[in-house]
Short mmCIF file of C-alpha atoms in Angstrom, two decimals:
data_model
loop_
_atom_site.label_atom_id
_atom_site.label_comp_id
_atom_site.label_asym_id
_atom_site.label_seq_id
_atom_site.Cartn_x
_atom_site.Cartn_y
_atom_site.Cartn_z
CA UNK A 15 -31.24 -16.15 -1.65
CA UNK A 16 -30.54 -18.49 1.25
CA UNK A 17 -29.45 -16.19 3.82
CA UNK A 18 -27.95 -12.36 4.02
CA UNK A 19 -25.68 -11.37 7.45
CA UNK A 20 -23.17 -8.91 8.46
CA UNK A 21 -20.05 -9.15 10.12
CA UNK A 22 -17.74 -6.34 11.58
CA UNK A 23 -14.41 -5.63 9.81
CA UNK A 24 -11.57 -7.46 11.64
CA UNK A 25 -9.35 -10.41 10.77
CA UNK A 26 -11.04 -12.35 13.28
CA UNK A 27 -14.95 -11.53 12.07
CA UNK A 28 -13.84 -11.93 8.37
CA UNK A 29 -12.44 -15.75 9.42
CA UNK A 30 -15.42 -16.43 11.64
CA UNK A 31 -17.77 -15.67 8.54
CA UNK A 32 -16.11 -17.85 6.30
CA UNK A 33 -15.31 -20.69 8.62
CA UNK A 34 -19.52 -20.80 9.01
CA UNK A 35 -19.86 -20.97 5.41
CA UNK A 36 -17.29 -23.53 5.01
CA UNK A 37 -19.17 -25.16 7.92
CA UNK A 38 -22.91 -24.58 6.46
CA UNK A 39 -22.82 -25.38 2.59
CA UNK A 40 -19.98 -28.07 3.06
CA UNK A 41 -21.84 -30.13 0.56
CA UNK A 42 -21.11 -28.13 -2.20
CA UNK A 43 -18.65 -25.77 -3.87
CA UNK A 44 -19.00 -22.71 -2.30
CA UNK A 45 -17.90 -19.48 -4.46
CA UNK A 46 -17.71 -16.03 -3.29
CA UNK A 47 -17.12 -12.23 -4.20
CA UNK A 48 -15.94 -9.01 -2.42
CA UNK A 49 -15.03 -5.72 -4.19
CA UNK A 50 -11.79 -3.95 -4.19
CA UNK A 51 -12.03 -0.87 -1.75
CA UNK A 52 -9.46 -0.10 1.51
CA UNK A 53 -8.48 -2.53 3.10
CA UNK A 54 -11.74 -4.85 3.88
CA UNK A 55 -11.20 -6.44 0.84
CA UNK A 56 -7.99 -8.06 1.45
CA UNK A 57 -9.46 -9.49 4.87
CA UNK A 58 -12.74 -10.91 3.50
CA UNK A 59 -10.28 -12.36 0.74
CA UNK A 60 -7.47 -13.68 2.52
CA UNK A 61 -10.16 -15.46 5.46
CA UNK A 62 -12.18 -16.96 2.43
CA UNK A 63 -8.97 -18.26 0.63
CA UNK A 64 -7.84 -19.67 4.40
CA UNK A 65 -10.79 -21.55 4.19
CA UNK A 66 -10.33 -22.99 1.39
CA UNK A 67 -13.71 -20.62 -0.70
CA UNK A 68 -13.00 -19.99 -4.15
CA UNK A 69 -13.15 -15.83 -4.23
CA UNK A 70 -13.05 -13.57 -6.43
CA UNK A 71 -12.27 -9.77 -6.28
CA UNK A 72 -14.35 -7.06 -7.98
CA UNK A 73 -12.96 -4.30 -9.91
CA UNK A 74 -15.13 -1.18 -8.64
CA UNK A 75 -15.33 0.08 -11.40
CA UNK A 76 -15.44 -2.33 -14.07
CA UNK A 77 -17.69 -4.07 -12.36
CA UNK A 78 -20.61 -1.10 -11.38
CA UNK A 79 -20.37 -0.14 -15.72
CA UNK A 80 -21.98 -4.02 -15.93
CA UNK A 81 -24.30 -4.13 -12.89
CA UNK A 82 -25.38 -0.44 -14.66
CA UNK A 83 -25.80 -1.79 -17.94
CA UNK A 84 -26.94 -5.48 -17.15
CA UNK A 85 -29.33 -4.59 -14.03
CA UNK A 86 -30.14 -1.20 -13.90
CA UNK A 87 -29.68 0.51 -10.46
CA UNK A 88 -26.85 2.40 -9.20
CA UNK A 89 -26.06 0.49 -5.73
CA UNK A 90 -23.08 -1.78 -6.50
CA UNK A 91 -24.27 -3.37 -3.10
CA UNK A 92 -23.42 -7.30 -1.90
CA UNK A 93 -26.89 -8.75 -3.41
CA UNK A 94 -25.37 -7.50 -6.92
CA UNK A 95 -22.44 -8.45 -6.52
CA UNK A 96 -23.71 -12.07 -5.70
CA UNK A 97 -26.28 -12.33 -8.89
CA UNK A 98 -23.28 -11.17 -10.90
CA UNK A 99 -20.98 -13.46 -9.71
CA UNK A 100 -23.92 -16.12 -10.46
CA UNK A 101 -23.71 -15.08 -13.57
CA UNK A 102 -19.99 -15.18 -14.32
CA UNK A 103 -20.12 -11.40 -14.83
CA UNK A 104 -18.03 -10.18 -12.37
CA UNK A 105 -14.64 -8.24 -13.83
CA UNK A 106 -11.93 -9.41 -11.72
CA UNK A 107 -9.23 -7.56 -10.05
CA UNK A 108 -5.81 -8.94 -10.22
CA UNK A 109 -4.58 -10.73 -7.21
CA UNK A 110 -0.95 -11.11 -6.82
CA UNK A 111 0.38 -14.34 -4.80
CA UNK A 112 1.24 -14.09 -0.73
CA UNK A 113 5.13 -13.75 -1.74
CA UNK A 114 4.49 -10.88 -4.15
CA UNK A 115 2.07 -8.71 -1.91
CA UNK A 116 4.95 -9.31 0.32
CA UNK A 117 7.33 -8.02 -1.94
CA UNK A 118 4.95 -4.63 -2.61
CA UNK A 119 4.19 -3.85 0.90
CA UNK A 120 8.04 -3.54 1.63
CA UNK A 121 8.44 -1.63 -1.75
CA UNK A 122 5.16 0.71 -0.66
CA UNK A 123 6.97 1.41 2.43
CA UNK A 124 10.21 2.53 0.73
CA UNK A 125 7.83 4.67 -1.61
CA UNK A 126 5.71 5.98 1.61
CA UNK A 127 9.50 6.92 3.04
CA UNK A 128 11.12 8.55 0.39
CA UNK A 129 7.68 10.29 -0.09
CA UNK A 130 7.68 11.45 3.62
CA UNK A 131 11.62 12.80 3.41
CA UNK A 132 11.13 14.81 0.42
CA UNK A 133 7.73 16.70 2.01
CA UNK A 134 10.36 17.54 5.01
CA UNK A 135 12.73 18.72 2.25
CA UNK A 136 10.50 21.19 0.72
CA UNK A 137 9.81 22.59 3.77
CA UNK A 138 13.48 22.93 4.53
CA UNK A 139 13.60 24.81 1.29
CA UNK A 140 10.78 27.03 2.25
CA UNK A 141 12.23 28.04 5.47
CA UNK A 142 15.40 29.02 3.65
CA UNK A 143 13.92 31.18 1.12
CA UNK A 144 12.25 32.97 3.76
CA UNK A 145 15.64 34.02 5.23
CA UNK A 146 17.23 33.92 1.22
CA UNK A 147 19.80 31.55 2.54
CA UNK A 148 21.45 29.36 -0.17
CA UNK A 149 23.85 26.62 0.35
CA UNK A 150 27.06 26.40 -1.30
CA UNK A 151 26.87 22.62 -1.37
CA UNK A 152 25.82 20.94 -4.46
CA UNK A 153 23.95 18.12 -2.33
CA UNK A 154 22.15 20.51 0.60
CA UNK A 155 21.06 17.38 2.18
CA UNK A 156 24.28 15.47 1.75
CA UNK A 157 27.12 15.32 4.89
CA UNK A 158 28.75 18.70 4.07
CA UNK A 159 25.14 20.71 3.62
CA UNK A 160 23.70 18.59 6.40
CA UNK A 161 26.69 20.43 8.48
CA UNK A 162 25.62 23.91 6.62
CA UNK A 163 22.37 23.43 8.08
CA UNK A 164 22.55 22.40 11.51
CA UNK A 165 24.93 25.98 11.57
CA UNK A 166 22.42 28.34 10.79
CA UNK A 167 20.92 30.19 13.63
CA UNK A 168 17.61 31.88 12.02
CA UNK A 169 14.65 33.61 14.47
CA UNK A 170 12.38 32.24 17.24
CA UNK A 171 10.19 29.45 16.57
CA UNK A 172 11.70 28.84 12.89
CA UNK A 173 14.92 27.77 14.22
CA UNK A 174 12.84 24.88 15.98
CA UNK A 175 11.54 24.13 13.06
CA UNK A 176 14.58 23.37 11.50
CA UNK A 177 16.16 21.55 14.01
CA UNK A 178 13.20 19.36 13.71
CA UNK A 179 13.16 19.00 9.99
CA UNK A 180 17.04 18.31 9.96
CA UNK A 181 16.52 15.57 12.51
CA UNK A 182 13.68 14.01 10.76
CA UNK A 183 15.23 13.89 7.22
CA UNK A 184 18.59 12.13 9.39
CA UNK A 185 15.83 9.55 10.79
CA UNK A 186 14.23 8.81 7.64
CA UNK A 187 17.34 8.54 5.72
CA UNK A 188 18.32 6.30 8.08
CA UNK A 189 15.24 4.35 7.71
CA UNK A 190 15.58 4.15 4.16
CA UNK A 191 18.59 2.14 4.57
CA UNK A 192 17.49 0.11 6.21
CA UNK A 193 14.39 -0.73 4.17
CA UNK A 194 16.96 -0.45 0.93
CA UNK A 195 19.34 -2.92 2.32
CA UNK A 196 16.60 -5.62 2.84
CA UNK A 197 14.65 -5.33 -0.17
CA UNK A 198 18.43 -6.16 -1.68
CA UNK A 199 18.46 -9.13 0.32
CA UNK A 200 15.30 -10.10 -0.85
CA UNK A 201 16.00 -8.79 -4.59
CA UNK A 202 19.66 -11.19 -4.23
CA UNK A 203 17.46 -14.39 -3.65
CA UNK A 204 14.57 -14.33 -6.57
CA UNK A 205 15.86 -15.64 -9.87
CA UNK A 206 13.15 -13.54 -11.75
CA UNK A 207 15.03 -10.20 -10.54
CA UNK A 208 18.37 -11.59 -11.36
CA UNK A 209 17.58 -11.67 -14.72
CA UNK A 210 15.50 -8.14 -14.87
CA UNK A 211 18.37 -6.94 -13.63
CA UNK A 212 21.04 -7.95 -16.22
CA UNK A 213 18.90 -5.38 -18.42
CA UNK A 214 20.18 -1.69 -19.00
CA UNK A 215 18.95 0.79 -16.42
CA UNK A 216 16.51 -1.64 -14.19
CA UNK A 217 17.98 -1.73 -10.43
CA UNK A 218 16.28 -4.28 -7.66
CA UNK A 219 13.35 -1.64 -6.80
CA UNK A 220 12.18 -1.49 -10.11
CA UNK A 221 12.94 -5.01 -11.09
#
């Protein structure tokens, strides 16, 4: 062991820390390891790749089942992680290229939106069995039941409630759009999706 540090976890303190590597043990290859949990990961990664420091990630998981069976203790700490990676027994974590974490962060955020407009939906539901209110639209959240709904007059606090719901499922509808029309754009200009596409049943999201 030649030297152990910390640094804090930012963008800039995970490039400082690998520009001083880069900068100390210049005269050989340097090789490096960090372990896949929230989001440090992706910074230590992304600052050693910058600089040009072959890294690898750790599955969790995978990885603690070897340090467990191959060197006994239960800390999956950095020391660990460095003798395994010494001895080429780290099991890796697959890391996709810049344009394809691109492409998954604006997918994610579709996901995280749809996710978020459905949780308001329930509760619209919720507050309408309480009052057994049922629309007469087959779409309650379409234009027609979307009129429906900004009609009813319920009690108190509970008409708030739905005014509030109603205007958050109009934002995030509109939101989703927006996110749906650019991942098209995106979808329209990779080959790769073109041709997943030409196959029964898979749209540009799933493609």
């Amino acid at each position: 062991i030649l030297e152990e540090t910390k640094y804090d976890n930012t963008l800039q303190e995970a490039e400082r820390f690998a520009s001083n590597l880069d900068k100390k043990y210049d005269n050989r290859k340097c090789h490096a390891v960090c372990e896949s949990t929230g989001n440090m990961w992706l910074k230590t990664y992304e600052a050693f790749e910058k600089n040009g420091i072959d890294v690898k990630l750790a599955n969790p998981m995978k990885t603690k089942a070897i340090a467990e069976a191959r060197i006994k203790t239960d800390k999956l700490d950095a020391r660990i992680l460095a003798h395994l990676l010494r001895s080429d027994l780290i099991a890796e974590s697959y890391i996709a290229p810049d344009k394809v974490r691109e492409d998954r962060s604006l997918l994610r955020l579709r996901i995280n939106l749809v996710s978020d407009r459905t949780r308001v939906m329930n509760r619209v539901h919720s507050l309408l069995d309480k009052y057994d209110l049922e629309c007469r639209y087959d779409h309650i959240f379409g234009v027609n039941g979307i009129r429906w709904l900004k009609s009813i007059k319920l009690k108190g606090n509970d008409q708030v409630q739905l005014a509030n719901y109603i205007h958050s499922i109009e934002f995030l509808n509109s939101e989703i759009t927006q996110i749906e029309k650019q991942i098209s754009v995106e979808a329209s200009n990779n080959e790769n999706v073109k041709i997943l596409m030409s196959m029964t049943g898979i749209d540009c999201f799933s493609a």
